Coordinates of C-alpha atoms in Angstrom, one line a residue:
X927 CA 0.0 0.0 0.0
X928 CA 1.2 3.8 -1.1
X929 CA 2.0 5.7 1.9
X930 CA 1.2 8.6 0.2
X931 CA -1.8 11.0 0.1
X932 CA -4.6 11.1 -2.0
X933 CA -4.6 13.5 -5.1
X934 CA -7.6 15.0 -3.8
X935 CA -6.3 16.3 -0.4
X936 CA -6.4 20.2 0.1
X937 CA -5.7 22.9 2.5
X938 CA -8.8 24.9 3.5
X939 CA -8.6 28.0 4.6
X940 CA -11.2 29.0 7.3
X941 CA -11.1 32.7 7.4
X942 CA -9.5 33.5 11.1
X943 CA -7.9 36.4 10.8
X944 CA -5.5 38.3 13.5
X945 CA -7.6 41.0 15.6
X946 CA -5.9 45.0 14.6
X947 CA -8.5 46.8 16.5
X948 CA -8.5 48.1 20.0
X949 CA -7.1 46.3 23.1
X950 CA -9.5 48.1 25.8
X951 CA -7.7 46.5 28.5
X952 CA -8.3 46.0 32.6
X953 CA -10.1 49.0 32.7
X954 CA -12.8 48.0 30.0
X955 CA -12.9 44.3 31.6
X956 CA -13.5 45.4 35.1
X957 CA -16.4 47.9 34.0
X958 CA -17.9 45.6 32.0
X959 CA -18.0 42.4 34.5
X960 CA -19.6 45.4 37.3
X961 CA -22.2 46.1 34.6
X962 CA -23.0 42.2 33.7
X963 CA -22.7 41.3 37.7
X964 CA -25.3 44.4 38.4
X965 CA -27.8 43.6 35.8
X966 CA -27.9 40.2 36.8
X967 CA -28.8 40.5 40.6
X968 CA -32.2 41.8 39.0
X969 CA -33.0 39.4 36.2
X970 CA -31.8 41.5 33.4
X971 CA -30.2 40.1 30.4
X972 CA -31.8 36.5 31.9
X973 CA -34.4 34.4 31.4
X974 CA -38.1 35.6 32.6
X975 CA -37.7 33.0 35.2
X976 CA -34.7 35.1 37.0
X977 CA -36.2 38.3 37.1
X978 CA -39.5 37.2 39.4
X979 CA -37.4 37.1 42.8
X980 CA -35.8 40.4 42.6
X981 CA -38.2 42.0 41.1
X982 CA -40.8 41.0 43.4
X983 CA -38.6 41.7 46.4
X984 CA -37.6 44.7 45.3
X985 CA -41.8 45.8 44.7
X986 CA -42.1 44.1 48.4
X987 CA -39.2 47.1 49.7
X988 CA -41.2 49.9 47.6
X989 CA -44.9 48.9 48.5
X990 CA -44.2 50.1 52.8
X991 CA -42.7 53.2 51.3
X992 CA -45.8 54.1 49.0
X993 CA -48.3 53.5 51.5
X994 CA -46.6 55.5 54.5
X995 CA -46.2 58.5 51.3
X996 CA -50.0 58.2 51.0
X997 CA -50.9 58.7 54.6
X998 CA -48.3 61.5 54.7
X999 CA -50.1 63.2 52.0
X1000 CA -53.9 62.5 52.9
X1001 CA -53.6 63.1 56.3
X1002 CA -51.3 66.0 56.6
X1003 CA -49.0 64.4 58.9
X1004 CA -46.3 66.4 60.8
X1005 CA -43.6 63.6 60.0
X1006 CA -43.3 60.5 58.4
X1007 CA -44.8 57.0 60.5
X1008 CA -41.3 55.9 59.8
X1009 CA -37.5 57.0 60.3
X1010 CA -35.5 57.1 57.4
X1011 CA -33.0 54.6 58.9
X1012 CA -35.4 52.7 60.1
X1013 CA -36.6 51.1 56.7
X1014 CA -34.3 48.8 56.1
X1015 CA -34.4 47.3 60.0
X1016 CA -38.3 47.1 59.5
X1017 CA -37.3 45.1 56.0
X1018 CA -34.9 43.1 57.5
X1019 CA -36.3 40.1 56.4
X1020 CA -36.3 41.0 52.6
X1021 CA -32.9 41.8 52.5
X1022 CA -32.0 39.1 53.9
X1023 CA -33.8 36.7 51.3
X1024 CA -32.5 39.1 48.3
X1025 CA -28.8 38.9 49.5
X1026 CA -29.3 35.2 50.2
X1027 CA -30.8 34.7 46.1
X1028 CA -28.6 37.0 44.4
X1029 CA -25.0 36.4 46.2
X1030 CA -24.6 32.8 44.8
X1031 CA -26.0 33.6 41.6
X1032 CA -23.2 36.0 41.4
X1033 CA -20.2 33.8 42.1
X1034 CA -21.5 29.8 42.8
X1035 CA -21.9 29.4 38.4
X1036 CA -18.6 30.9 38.2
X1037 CA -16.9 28.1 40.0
X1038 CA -19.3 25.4 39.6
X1039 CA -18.9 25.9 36.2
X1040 CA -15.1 26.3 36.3
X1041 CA -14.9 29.7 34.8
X1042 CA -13.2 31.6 36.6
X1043 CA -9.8 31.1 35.3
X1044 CA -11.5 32.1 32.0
X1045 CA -11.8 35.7 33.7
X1046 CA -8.5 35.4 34.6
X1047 CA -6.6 33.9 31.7
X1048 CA -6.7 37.8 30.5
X1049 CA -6.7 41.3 30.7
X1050 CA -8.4 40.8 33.8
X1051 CA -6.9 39.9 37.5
X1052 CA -8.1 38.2 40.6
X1053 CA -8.7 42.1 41.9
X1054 CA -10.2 43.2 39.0
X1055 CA -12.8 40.3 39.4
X1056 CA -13.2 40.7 43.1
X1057 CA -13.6 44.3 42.8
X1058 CA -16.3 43.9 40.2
X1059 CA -18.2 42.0 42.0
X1060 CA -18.5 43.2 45.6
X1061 CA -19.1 46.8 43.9
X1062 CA -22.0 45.1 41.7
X1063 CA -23.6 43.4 45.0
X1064 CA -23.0 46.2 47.2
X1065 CA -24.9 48.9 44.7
X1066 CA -27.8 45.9 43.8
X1067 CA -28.5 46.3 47.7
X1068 CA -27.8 50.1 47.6
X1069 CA -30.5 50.6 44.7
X1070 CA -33.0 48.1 46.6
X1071 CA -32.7 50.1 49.7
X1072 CA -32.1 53.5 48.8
X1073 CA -35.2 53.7 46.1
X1074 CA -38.1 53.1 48.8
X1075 CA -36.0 56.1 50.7
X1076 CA -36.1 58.1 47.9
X1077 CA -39.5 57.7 47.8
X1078 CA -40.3 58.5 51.1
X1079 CA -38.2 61.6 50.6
X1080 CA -40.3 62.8 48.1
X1081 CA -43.3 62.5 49.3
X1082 CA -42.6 63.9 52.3
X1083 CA -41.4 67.5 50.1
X1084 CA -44.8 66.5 48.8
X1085 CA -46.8 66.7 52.2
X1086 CA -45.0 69.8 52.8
X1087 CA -42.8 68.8 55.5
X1088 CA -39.5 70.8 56.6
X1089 CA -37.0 70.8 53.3
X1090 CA -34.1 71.0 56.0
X1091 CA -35.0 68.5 58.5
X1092 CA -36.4 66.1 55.6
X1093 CA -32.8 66.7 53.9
X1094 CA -31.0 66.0 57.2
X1095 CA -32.8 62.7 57.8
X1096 CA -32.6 61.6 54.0
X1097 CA -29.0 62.1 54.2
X1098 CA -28.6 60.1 56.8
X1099 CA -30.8 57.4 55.6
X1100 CA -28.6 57.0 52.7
X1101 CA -25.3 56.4 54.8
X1102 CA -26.6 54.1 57.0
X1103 CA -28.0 52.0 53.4
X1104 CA -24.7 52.1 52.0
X1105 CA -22.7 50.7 55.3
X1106 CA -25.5 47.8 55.1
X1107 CA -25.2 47.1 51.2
X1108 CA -21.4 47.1 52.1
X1109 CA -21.6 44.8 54.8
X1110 CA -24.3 42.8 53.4
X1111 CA -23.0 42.4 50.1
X1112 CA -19.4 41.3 51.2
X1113 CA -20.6 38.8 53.7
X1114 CA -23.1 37.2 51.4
X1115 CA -20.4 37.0 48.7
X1116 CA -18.1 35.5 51.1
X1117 CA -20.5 32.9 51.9
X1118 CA -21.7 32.0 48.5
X1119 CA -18.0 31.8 47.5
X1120 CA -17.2 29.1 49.9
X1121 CA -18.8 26.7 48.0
X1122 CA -20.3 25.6 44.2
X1123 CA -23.6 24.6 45.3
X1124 CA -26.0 27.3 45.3
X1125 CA -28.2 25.8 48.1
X1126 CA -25.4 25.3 50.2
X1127 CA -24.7 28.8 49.3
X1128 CA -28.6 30.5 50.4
X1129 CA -28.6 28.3 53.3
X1130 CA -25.2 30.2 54.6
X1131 CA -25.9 33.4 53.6
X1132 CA -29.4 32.8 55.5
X1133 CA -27.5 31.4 58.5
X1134 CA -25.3 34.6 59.1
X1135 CA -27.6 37.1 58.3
X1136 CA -31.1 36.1 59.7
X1137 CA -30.8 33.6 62.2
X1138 CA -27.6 35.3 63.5
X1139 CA -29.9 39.0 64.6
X1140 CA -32.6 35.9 65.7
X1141 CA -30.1 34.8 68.4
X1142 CA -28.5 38.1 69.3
X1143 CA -31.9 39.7 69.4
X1144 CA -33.7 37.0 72.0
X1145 CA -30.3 37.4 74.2
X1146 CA -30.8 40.9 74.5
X1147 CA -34.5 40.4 75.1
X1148 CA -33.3 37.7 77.7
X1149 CA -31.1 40.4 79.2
X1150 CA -33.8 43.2 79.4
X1151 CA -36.4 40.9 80.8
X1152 CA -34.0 39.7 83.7
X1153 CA -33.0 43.1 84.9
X1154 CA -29.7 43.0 83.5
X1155 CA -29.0 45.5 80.7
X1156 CA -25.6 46.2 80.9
X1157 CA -24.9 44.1 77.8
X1158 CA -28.0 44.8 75.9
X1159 CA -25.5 47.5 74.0
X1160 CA -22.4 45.0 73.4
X1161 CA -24.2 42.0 72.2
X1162 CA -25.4 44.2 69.4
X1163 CA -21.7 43.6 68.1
X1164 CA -22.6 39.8 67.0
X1165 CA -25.0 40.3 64.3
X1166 CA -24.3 42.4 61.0
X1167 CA -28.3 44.1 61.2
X1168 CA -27.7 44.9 65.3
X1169 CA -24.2 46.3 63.9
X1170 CA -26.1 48.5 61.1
X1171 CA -28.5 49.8 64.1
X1172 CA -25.9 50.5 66.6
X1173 CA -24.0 52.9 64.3
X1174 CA -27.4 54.3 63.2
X1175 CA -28.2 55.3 66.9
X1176 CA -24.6 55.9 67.9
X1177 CA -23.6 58.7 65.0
X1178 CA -27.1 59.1 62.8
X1179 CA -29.4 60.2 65.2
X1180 CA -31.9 56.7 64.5
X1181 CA -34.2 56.2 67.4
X1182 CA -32.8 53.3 69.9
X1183 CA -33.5 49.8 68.1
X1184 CA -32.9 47.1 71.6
X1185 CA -35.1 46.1 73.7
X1186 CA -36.1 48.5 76.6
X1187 CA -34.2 51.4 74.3
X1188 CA -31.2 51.2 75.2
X1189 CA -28.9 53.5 73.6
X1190 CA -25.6 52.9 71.4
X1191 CA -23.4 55.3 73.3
X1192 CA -20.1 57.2 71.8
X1193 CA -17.6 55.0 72.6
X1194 CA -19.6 51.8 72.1
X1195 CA -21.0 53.3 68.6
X1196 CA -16.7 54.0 67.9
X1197 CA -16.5 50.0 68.7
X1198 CA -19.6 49.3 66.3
X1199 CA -18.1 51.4 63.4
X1200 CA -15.0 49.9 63.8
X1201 CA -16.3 46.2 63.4
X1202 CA -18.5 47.4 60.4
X1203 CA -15.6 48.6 58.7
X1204 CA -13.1 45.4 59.8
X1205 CA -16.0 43.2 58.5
X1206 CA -15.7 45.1 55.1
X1207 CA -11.8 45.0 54.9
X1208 CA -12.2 41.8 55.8
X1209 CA -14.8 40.1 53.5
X1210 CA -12.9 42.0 50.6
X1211 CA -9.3 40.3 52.1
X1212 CA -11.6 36.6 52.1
X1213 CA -12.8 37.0 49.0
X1214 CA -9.2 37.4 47.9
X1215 CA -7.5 34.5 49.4
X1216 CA -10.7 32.4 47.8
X1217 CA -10.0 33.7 44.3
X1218 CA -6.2 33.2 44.6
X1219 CA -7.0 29.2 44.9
X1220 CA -9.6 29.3 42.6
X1221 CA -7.7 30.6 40.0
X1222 CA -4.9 28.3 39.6

C-alpha cells in the first residue's frame, strides 16, 4: 500500500484572521463584569424566570414606602410614620432573602462551572474580578434600599414637611444603606464563594444574616427581661443588622432599636463602626484569598 496522500487532499482555509483593532484593557474588563454582575442581581439580560425574585422583592421594599407617602399626604402628617434609617431594619427580612438569592448567583456558576480562570486567563486579575463583583452586590443592595427612601423623601417635600430636617434625615438614611449594602454584600459573597452549590450557598448566607440578629436579638430580650441591661449594647456587636443599628443610633441620630431602648453610646458606637468597617476589609481580604485558589 502507497504511503502517500490522495490527489484529492487540500488545504482549506477557514477565514481566522489576527484582531488590529483596540485592546481596551483592565479598565474595560473590570467595568464591564460590574455592569454584567449588576444587571444580573435583578434578572436582566436572563431568562423571565430570573427576574420574578428580585423583582418581586424589590416591589415588596417599595410597597411600605408608598403606603406611608399616601398617609403623609392625605392626612397632613407632621412627620413621616417611619424614620428614614429605620426602613431597612423594619425590611430586614427581605434583605435578607434578596442577599441570600442574588450572592450565589453572582459567584457559585462561576466556579461550579469552572470559569473563573476564564476571567483570569486575561486582561483581567483576581482584583479586577473581586472588585467587580462586591461593587455590583454592594450597589444591587444600595439601589434596593435606597429607592423606597427616595420615595419617602419625596413624598414627604410633597406633604410639605420641613426641606431642612427632611434633607438632614434623608442624608442620613442613605449612609446608613450604603454601610448595610457594604456589609451585606461582602458577607453574602463571602459565603456563596465558599462553595459551588447554590443551596449550600442561600442556606449560609441565611444562617449569618437572619438567624444570627434571631439569636442576638432573643439574648438581648433575655437580658432586658431579667434586669440586667448592661450588655443589651455590646451584644449588638454579633450580628451584622444589630451592627447597622448601633451605628445608626450611635452617630445618625436613629431612634434606639434594643429592647427597653437602650442607647448605642459614643464610645460603644466607635466599637460598632469599627467592626463594620473590619468586617468590610475583611470580607474583601476573604474573597481574595478564595480567588487566589480558585484561579490556579
Amino acid at each position: 500500500m502507497s504511503s502517500q496522500a490522495p490527489e484529492t487532499t487540500q488545504i482549506h482555509n477557514i477565514g481566522y484572521r489576527t484582531y488590529d483593532g483596540p485592546r481596551l484593557g483592565r479598565g474595560y474588563a473590570r467595568r464591564a463584569l460590574f455592569s454584567q454582575s449588576l444587571r444580573g442581581a435583578y434578572g436582566l439580560g436572563r431568562s423571565a424566570k430570573s427576574k420574578v425574585l428580585p423583582m418581586l422583592l424589590f416591589g415588596v421594599m417599595c410597597i411600605p414606602a408608598l403606603i406611608i407617602v399616601a398617609v403623609a399626604v392625605v392626612t397632613k402628617a407632621p412627620k413621616l410614620a417611619i424614620e428614614y434609617t429605620q426602613y431597612a431594619l423594619y425590611l430586614q427580612v427581605v434583605i435578607g432573602i434578596y442577599v441570600a438569592a442574588q450572592a450565589p448567583q453572582s459567584v457559585s456558576r462561576d466556579l461550579r462551572f469552572r470559569t473563573v480562570p476564564l476571567y483570569f486567563s486575561r486582561p483581567i486579575e483576581r482584583t479586577d474580578y473581586v472588585l467587580a463583583k462586591y461593587g455590583a452586590m454592594a450597589a444591587a443592595l444600595f439601589i434596593l434600599t435606597a429607592v423606597p427612601l427616595v420615595i419617602l423623601y419625596v413624598g414627604a417635600l410633597l406633604a410639605k414637611l420641613d426641606f431642612a430636617d427632611q434633607t438632614a434625615l434623608f442624608g442620613q438614611g442613605l449612609v446608613s444603606v450604603a454601610l448595610l449594602s457594604l456589609l451585606f454584600g461582602g458577607i453574602g459573597l463571602v459565603m456563596a464563594a465558599l462553595t459551588p452549590r447554590r443551596g449550600f450557598g442561600v442556606a449560609a448566607v441565611i444562617a449569618v444574616l437572619t438567624i444570627s440578629y434571631g439569636a442576638v436579638t432573643t439574648l438581648q430580650g433575655i437580658a432586658y427581661a431579667t434586669d440586667n441591661p448592661d450588655p443589651i449594647a455590646w451584644m449588638g456587636l454579633f450580628s451584622p443588622l444589630t451592627l447597622i443599628s448601633g451605628v445608626q443610633t450611635a452617630f445618625l441620630g436613629a431612634p434606639p432599636a434594643f429592647p427597653g431602648e437602650v442607647s448605642v453610646g459614643a464610645g460603644a458606637g466607635a466599637v460598632y463602626v469599627v467592626a463594620v468597617l473590619a468586617l468590610i476589609v475583611g470580607s474583601y481580604a476573604v474573597l481574595m484569598r478564595r480567588y487566589r485558589k480558585v484561579g490556579l
